[in-house]
PDB file of C-alpha atoms in Angstrom:
ATOM      1  CA  UNK A   1      20.117  -1.602  19.024  1.00 49.00           C
ATOM      2  CA  UNK A   2      18.168  -4.518  20.466  1.00 55.00           C
ATOM      3  CA  UNK A   3      20.103  -7.770  20.907  1.00 68.00           C
ATOM      4  CA  UNK A   4      17.052 -10.042  20.965  1.00 73.00           C
ATOM      5  CA  UNK A   5      16.705 -12.395  18.017  1.00 79.00           C
ATOM      6  CA  UNK A   6      14.141 -11.570  15.350  1.00 70.00           C
ATOM      7  CA  UNK A   7      12.093 -14.577  16.467  1.00 73.00           C
ATOM      8  CA  UNK A   8      12.033 -13.295  20.047  1.00 71.00           C
ATOM      9  CA  UNK A   9      11.043  -9.802  18.927  1.00 68.00           C
ATOM     10  CA  UNK A  10       8.271 -11.169  16.702  1.00 67.00           C
ATOM     11  CA  UNK A  11       6.766 -13.041  19.652  1.00 65.00           C
ATOM     12  CA  UNK A  12       7.502 -10.874  22.678  1.00 63.00           C
ATOM     13  CA  UNK A  13       8.270  -7.257  21.714  1.00 66.00           C
ATOM     14  CA  UNK A  14       5.662  -4.852  23.023  1.00 62.00           C
ATOM     15  CA  UNK A  15       4.412  -7.175  25.753  1.00 66.00           C
ATOM     16  CA  UNK A  16       3.872  -5.867  29.258  1.00 66.00           C
ATOM     17  CA  UNK A  17       4.026  -7.854  32.448  1.00 57.00           C
ATOM     18  CA  UNK A  18       0.605  -8.934  33.592  1.00 61.00           C
ATOM     19  CA  UNK A  19      -1.370 -11.881  34.871  1.00 59.00           C
ATOM     20  CA  UNK A  20      -2.224 -13.218  31.404  1.00 59.00           C
ATOM     21  CA  UNK A  21       0.226 -15.397  29.486  1.00 59.00           C
ATOM     22  CA  UNK A  22      -1.118 -13.985  26.218  1.00 68.00           C
ATOM     23  CA  UNK A  23      -1.605 -10.212  26.044  1.00 71.00           C
ATOM     24  CA  UNK A  24      -5.341  -9.503  25.989  1.00 73.00           C
ATOM     25  CA  UNK A  25      -7.117  -7.786  23.113  1.00 76.00           C
ATOM     26  CA  UNK A  26      -8.456  -4.483  24.426  1.00 75.00           C
ATOM     27  CA  UNK A  27     -11.703  -3.764  22.585  1.00 75.00           C
ATOM     28  CA  UNK A  28     -12.783  -0.775  24.666  1.00 74.00           C
ATOM     29  CA  UNK A  29     -13.272   2.492  22.812  1.00 71.00           C
ATOM     30  CA  UNK A  30     -13.118   4.752  25.876  1.00 72.00           C
ATOM     31  CA  UNK A  31     -11.380   4.631  29.251  1.00 72.00           C
ATOM     32  CA  UNK A  32     -11.577   5.980  32.791  1.00 69.00           C
ATOM     33  CA  UNK A  33      -9.538   9.175  32.830  1.00 70.00           C
ATOM     34  CA  UNK A  34      -8.244  11.593  35.448  1.00 65.00           C
ATOM     35  CA  UNK A  35     -10.705  14.536  35.343  1.00 66.00           C
ATOM     36  CA  UNK A  36      -7.810  17.016  35.457  1.00 65.00           C
ATOM     37  CA  UNK A  37      -6.662  15.949  31.996  1.00 63.00           C
ATOM     38  CA  UNK A  38      -8.150  18.046  29.218  1.00 62.00           C
ATOM     39  CA  UNK A  39      -9.991  16.225  26.471  1.00 61.00           C
ATOM     40  CA  UNK A  40      -8.491  18.229  23.603  1.00 65.00           C
ATOM     41  CA  UNK A  41      -5.587  16.600  21.786  1.00 61.00           C
ATOM     42  CA  UNK A  42      -3.689  19.833  22.388  1.00 64.00           C
ATOM     43  CA  UNK A  43      -3.816  19.156  26.138  1.00 62.00           C
ATOM     44  CA  UNK A  44      -2.158  15.758  25.843  1.00 63.00           C
ATOM     45  CA  UNK A  45       1.505  14.938  26.381  1.00 62.00           C
ATOM     46  CA  UNK A  46       3.707  12.851  24.096  1.00 65.00           C
ATOM     47  CA  UNK A  47       2.670   9.780  26.106  1.00 68.00           C
ATOM     48  CA  UNK A  48      -0.995  10.529  26.834  1.00 68.00           C
ATOM     49  CA  UNK A  49      -3.148   8.229  28.938  1.00 70.00           C
ATOM     50  CA  UNK A  50      -5.645   5.988  27.201  1.00 73.00           C
ATOM     51  CA  UNK A  51      -8.677   8.190  26.600  1.00 69.00           C
ATOM     52  CA  UNK A  52     -10.181   7.182  23.289  1.00 67.00           C
ATOM     53  CA  UNK A  53      -9.131   4.276  21.085  1.00 70.00           C
ATOM     54  CA  UNK A  54      -8.979   6.416  17.966  1.00 68.00           C
ATOM     55  CA  UNK A  55      -5.976   8.103  19.596  1.00 70.00           C
ATOM     56  CA  UNK A  56      -4.363   5.242  21.542  1.00 76.00           C
ATOM     57  CA  UNK A  57      -5.309   1.685  22.413  1.00 80.00           C
ATOM     58  CA  UNK A  58      -3.248  -0.770  24.506  1.00 83.00           C
ATOM     59  CA  UNK A  59      -3.459  -3.536  21.895  1.00 83.00           C
ATOM     60  CA  UNK A  60      -2.428  -1.234  19.060  1.00 86.00           C
ATOM     61  CA  UNK A  61       0.394   0.225  21.186  1.00 85.00           C
ATOM     62  CA  UNK A  62       1.680  -3.311  21.740  1.00 86.00           C
ATOM     63  CA  UNK A  63       1.642  -3.954  17.982  1.00 89.00           C
ATOM     64  CA  UNK A  64       3.431  -0.654  17.342  1.00 92.00           C
ATOM     65  CA  UNK A  65       6.143  -1.558  19.866  1.00 90.00           C
ATOM     66  CA  UNK A  66       6.587  -4.937  18.188  1.00 89.00           C
ATOM     67  CA  UNK A  67       6.913  -3.401  14.711  1.00 92.00           C
ATOM     68  CA  UNK A  68       9.338  -0.807  16.060  1.00 93.00           C
ATOM     69  CA  UNK A  69      11.511  -3.598  17.466  1.00 91.00           C
ATOM     70  CA  UNK A  70      11.350  -5.696  14.300  1.00 92.00           C
ATOM     71  CA  UNK A  71      12.310  -2.734  12.084  1.00 94.00           C
ATOM     72  CA  UNK A  72      15.014  -1.359  14.451  1.00 93.00           C
ATOM     73  CA  UNK A  73      13.018   1.870  14.228  1.00 94.00           C
ATOM     74  CA  UNK A  74      12.743   4.891  16.515  1.00 95.00           C
ATOM     75  CA  UNK A  75       8.952   4.612  16.539  1.00 94.00           C
ATOM     76  CA  UNK A  76       6.041   2.953  14.767  1.00 95.00           C
ATOM     77  CA  UNK A  77       2.491   4.077  14.104  1.00 93.00           C
ATOM     78  CA  UNK A  78      -0.376   1.814  13.072  1.00 92.00           C
ATOM     79  CA  UNK A  79      -3.263   2.888  10.851  1.00 92.00           C
ATOM     80  CA  UNK A  80      -6.484   1.171   9.846  1.00 88.00           C
ATOM     81  CA  UNK A  81      -5.019   0.152   6.477  1.00 91.00           C
ATOM     82  CA  UNK A  82      -1.861   0.332   4.398  1.00 91.00           C
ATOM     83  CA  UNK A  83      -3.381   3.102   2.290  1.00 94.00           C
ATOM     84  CA  UNK A  84      -4.165   5.075   5.447  1.00 94.00           C
ATOM     85  CA  UNK A  85      -0.494   4.785   6.355  1.00 95.00           C
ATOM     86  CA  UNK A  86       0.636   5.960   2.921  1.00 96.00           C
ATOM     87  CA  UNK A  87      -1.785   8.890   2.788  1.00 96.00           C
ATOM     88  CA  UNK A  88      -0.901   9.837   6.372  1.00 95.00           C
ATOM     89  CA  UNK A  89       2.801   9.799   5.512  1.00 97.00           C
ATOM     90  CA  UNK A  90       2.369  11.808   2.320  1.00 97.00           C
ATOM     91  CA  UNK A  91       0.130  14.343   4.070  1.00 95.00           C
ATOM     92  CA  UNK A  92       2.708  14.700   6.857  1.00 96.00           C
ATOM     93  CA  UNK A  93       5.687  15.242   4.542  1.00 98.00           C
ATOM     94  CA  UNK A  94       4.214  16.955   1.471  1.00 98.00           C
ATOM     95  CA  UNK A  95       2.477  20.298   1.081  1.00 97.00           C
ATOM     96  CA  UNK A  96       1.416  22.706  -1.640  1.00 97.00           C
ATOM     97  CA  UNK A  97       4.283  23.357  -4.034  1.00 98.00           C
ATOM     98  CA  UNK A  98       6.239  20.226  -3.092  1.00 98.00           C
ATOM     99  CA  UNK A  99       7.292  17.461  -5.474  1.00 98.00           C
ATOM    100  CA  UNK A 100       7.120  13.685  -5.031  1.00 98.00           C
ATOM    101  CA  UNK A 101       9.124  11.110  -6.982  1.00 98.00           C
ATOM    102  CA  UNK A 102       7.189   7.843  -6.975  1.00 97.00           C
ATOM    103  CA  UNK A 103       7.762   4.310  -8.243  1.00 96.00           C
ATOM    104  CA  UNK A 104       5.942   3.865 -11.538  1.00 95.00           C
ATOM    105  CA  UNK A 105       4.816   0.395 -10.469  1.00 94.00           C
ATOM    106  CA  UNK A 106       3.235   0.291  -7.024  1.00 93.00           C
ATOM    107  CA  UNK A 107       0.094  -0.686  -5.181  1.00 93.00           C
ATOM    108  CA  UNK A 108      -2.876   0.509  -7.258  1.00 93.00           C
ATOM    109  CA  UNK A 109      -4.380   2.596  -4.440  1.00 94.00           C
ATOM    110  CA  UNK A 110      -1.108   4.477  -3.974  1.00 95.00           C
ATOM    111  CA  UNK A 111      -0.825   5.141  -7.700  1.00 94.00           C
ATOM    112  CA  UNK A 112      -4.404   6.446  -7.847  1.00 95.00           C
ATOM    113  CA  UNK A 113      -3.795   8.672  -4.819  1.00 96.00           C
ATOM    114  CA  UNK A 114      -0.653  10.205  -6.317  1.00 96.00           C
ATOM    115  CA  UNK A 115      -2.234  10.575  -9.759  1.00 95.00           C
ATOM    116  CA  UNK A 116      -5.709  11.845  -8.834  1.00 95.00           C
ATOM    117  CA  UNK A 117      -5.623  13.352  -5.325  1.00 95.00           C
ATOM    118  CA  UNK A 118      -2.189  14.819  -4.539  1.00 96.00           C
ATOM    119  CA  UNK A 119      -2.113  17.135  -7.582  1.00 97.00           C
ATOM    120  CA  UNK A 120      -5.383  18.697  -6.375  1.00 96.00           C
ATOM    121  CA  UNK A 121      -3.518  19.641  -3.183  1.00 95.00           C
ATOM    122  CA  UNK A 122      -0.781  21.339  -5.203  1.00 97.00           C
ATOM    123  CA  UNK A 123       1.736  18.477  -4.977  1.00 98.00           C
ATOM    124  CA  UNK A 124       3.428  17.566  -8.262  1.00 98.00           C
ATOM    125  CA  UNK A 125       4.303  13.923  -8.852  1.00 98.00           C
ATOM    126  CA  UNK A 126       6.785  12.225 -11.180  1.00 98.00           C
ATOM    127  CA  UNK A 127       6.458   8.472 -11.653  1.00 97.00           C
ATOM    128  CA  UNK A 128       9.716   6.700 -12.539  1.00 97.00           C
ATOM    129  CA  UNK A 129      11.197   3.239 -12.745  1.00 97.00           C
ATOM    130  CA  UNK A 130      12.848   3.397  -9.326  1.00 97.00           C
ATOM    131  CA  UNK A 131      15.180   0.518 -10.169  1.00 97.00           C
ATOM    132  CA  UNK A 132      16.782   2.835 -12.762  1.00 98.00           C
ATOM    133  CA  UNK A 133      18.939   5.080 -10.593  1.00 98.00           C
ATOM    134  CA  UNK A 134      19.641   7.550 -13.397  1.00 98.00           C
ATOM    135  CA  UNK A 135      15.887   7.962 -13.940  1.00 98.00           C
ATOM    136  CA  UNK A 136      15.450   8.684 -10.233  1.00 98.00           C
ATOM    137  CA  UNK A 137      18.236  11.281 -10.320  1.00 98.00           C
ATOM    138  CA  UNK A 138      16.809  12.939 -13.422  1.00 98.00           C
ATOM    139  CA  UNK A 139      13.369  13.182 -11.790  1.00 98.00           C
ATOM    140  CA  UNK A 140      14.686  15.238  -8.860  1.00 98.00           C
ATOM    141  CA  UNK A 141      13.652  18.908  -8.762  1.00 98.00           C
ATOM    142  CA  UNK A 142      14.486  21.677  -6.281  1.00 98.00           C
ATOM    143  CA  UNK A 143      10.973  21.155  -4.837  1.00 98.00           C
ATOM    144  CA  UNK A 144      11.422  17.405  -4.314  1.00 98.00           C
ATOM    145  CA  UNK A 145      10.641  16.588  -0.693  1.00 98.00           C
ATOM    146  CA  UNK A 146      10.068  12.837  -0.889  1.00 98.00           C
ATOM    147  CA  UNK A 147      10.991   9.802  -2.954  1.00 98.00           C
ATOM    148  CA  UNK A 148       8.639   6.869  -2.430  1.00 98.00           C
ATOM    149  CA  UNK A 149       9.599   3.422  -3.667  1.00 98.00           C
ATOM    150  CA  UNK A 150       8.040   0.013  -3.359  1.00 96.00           C
ATOM    151  CA  UNK A 151      10.420  -2.931  -3.327  1.00 96.00           C
ATOM    152  CA  UNK A 152       9.696  -5.618  -4.286  1.00 96.00           C
ATOM    153  CA  UNK A 153       6.985  -3.753  -6.179  1.00 93.00           C
ATOM    154  CA  UNK A 154       3.430  -5.035  -6.472  1.00 88.00           C
ATOM    155  CA  UNK A 155       2.677  -7.030  -8.610  1.00 89.00           C
ATOM    156  CA  UNK A 156       5.794  -7.636 -10.750  1.00 93.00           C
ATOM    157  CA  UNK A 157       8.286  -7.924  -7.847  1.00 94.00           C
ATOM    158  CA  UNK A 158      10.841  -5.584  -9.433  1.00 96.00           C
ATOM    159  CA  UNK A 159      13.598  -4.671  -6.963  1.00 97.00           C
ATOM    160  CA  UNK A 160      15.058  -1.260  -6.139  1.00 97.00           C
ATOM    161  CA  UNK A 161      18.397  -0.584  -4.445  1.00 98.00           C
ATOM    162  CA  UNK A 162      17.210   1.094  -1.229  1.00 98.00           C
ATOM    163  CA  UNK A 163      20.655   2.300  -0.171  1.00 98.00           C
ATOM    164  CA  UNK A 164      21.424   3.881  -3.536  1.00 98.00           C
ATOM    165  CA  UNK A 165      18.062   5.678  -3.700  1.00 98.00           C
ATOM    166  CA  UNK A 166      18.518   6.851  -0.096  1.00 98.00           C
ATOM    167  CA  UNK A 167      21.824   8.462  -1.115  1.00 98.00           C
ATOM    168  CA  UNK A 168      20.148  10.178  -4.078  1.00 98.00           C
ATOM    169  CA  UNK A 169      17.296  11.434  -1.893  1.00 98.00           C
ATOM    170  CA  UNK A 170      19.480  12.754   0.896  1.00 98.00           C
ATOM    171  CA  UNK A 171      21.919  14.420  -1.504  1.00 98.00           C
ATOM    172  CA  UNK A 172      18.931  16.349  -2.868  1.00 98.00           C
ATOM    173  CA  UNK A 173      17.665  17.253   0.601  1.00 98.00           C
ATOM    174  CA  UNK A 174      14.702  14.892   0.243  1.00 98.00           C
ATOM    175  CA  UNK A 175      13.424  11.997   2.332  1.00 98.00           C
ATOM    176  CA  UNK A 176      12.955   8.365   1.290  1.00 98.00           C
ATOM    177  CA  UNK A 177       9.950   6.235   2.137  1.00 98.00           C
ATOM    178  CA  UNK A 178       9.776   2.541   1.288  1.00 98.00           C
ATOM    179  CA  UNK A 179       6.686   0.388   0.959  1.00 97.00           C
ATOM    180  CA  UNK A 180       8.152  -2.908   2.118  1.00 96.00           C
ATOM    181  CA  UNK A 181       4.912  -4.886   2.275  1.00 94.00           C
ATOM    182  CA  UNK A 182       6.334  -7.685   0.120  1.00 94.00           C
ATOM    183  CA  UNK A 183       9.558  -7.803   2.150  1.00 94.00           C
ATOM    184  CA  UNK A 184       8.772  -7.812   5.883  1.00 91.00           C
ATOM    185  CA  UNK A 185      11.515  -7.228   8.473  1.00 92.00           C
ATOM    186  CA  UNK A 186      12.683 -10.852   8.397  1.00 89.00           C
ATOM    187  CA  UNK A 187      13.682 -10.176   4.765  1.00 92.00           C
ATOM    188  CA  UNK A 188      14.523  -6.462   4.522  1.00 95.00           C
ATOM    189  CA  UNK A 189      14.834  -3.573   6.974  1.00 96.00           C
ATOM    190  CA  UNK A 190      14.753  -0.432   4.815  1.00 97.00           C
ATOM    191  CA  UNK A 191      15.709   1.893   7.695  1.00 97.00           C
ATOM    192  CA  UNK A 192      19.057   0.111   8.030  1.00 97.00           C
ATOM    193  CA  UNK A 193      19.763   0.953   4.362  1.00 98.00           C
ATOM    194  CA  UNK A 194      19.110   4.658   4.870  1.00 98.00           C
ATOM    195  CA  UNK A 195      15.342   4.981   4.343  1.00 98.00           C
ATOM    196  CA  UNK A 196      13.580   7.552   6.523  1.00 98.00           C
ATOM    197  CA  UNK A 197      10.203   5.786   6.602  1.00 98.00           C
ATOM    198  CA  UNK A 198       9.018   2.239   6.009  1.00 97.00           C
ATOM    199  CA  UNK A 199       5.392   1.332   5.320  1.00 96.00           C
ATOM    200  CA  UNK A 200       3.716  -2.063   5.467  1.00 93.00           C
ATOM    201  CA  UNK A 201       0.240  -3.342   4.784  1.00 92.00           C
ATOM    202  CA  UNK A 202      -0.133  -5.885   7.585  1.00 86.00           C
ATOM    203  CA  UNK A 203      -2.961  -7.780   5.866  1.00 76.00           C
TER     204      UNK A 203
END
């Protein structure tokens, strides 16, 4: 675990030594690459060189390192929007035949996605008041792969006990993701309470 203060991490995590006092914004969309490296994503290593900004960009990598440090996380991944992060997470974890338990009050885009899009992909969804632990437990099915909560939830700021829901999820063999947009790392670190994923809209 990092020993730097949260203030230090917020300002300096993800920085690399260089001539500039402030890390530069890299706006390039392509880079000079060793010709021996294949262009297919399948040819790239876990730490590929900068080839194309849609895959990796130095500025975004710096932000990811900073978020990783602030959340005490193993890794961080930035998307173009909070909804891109949520849909990317759900697509990664859930497949045809799986079941999602979802907060009944959440960001409107996430609710629409779980109500209108996921069922078309064969994912069943149960919306529950996630602050009611018995309701969360009752919503669990053998096919449940993920519980997704938002705390404080948007817009009514209802709170959910992250640690208690994490225990319920893990006992059922499921994962827990937390949308913590309204409680950034200076307030709450969901991973330290047992969550498997944390999502933020950085707007």
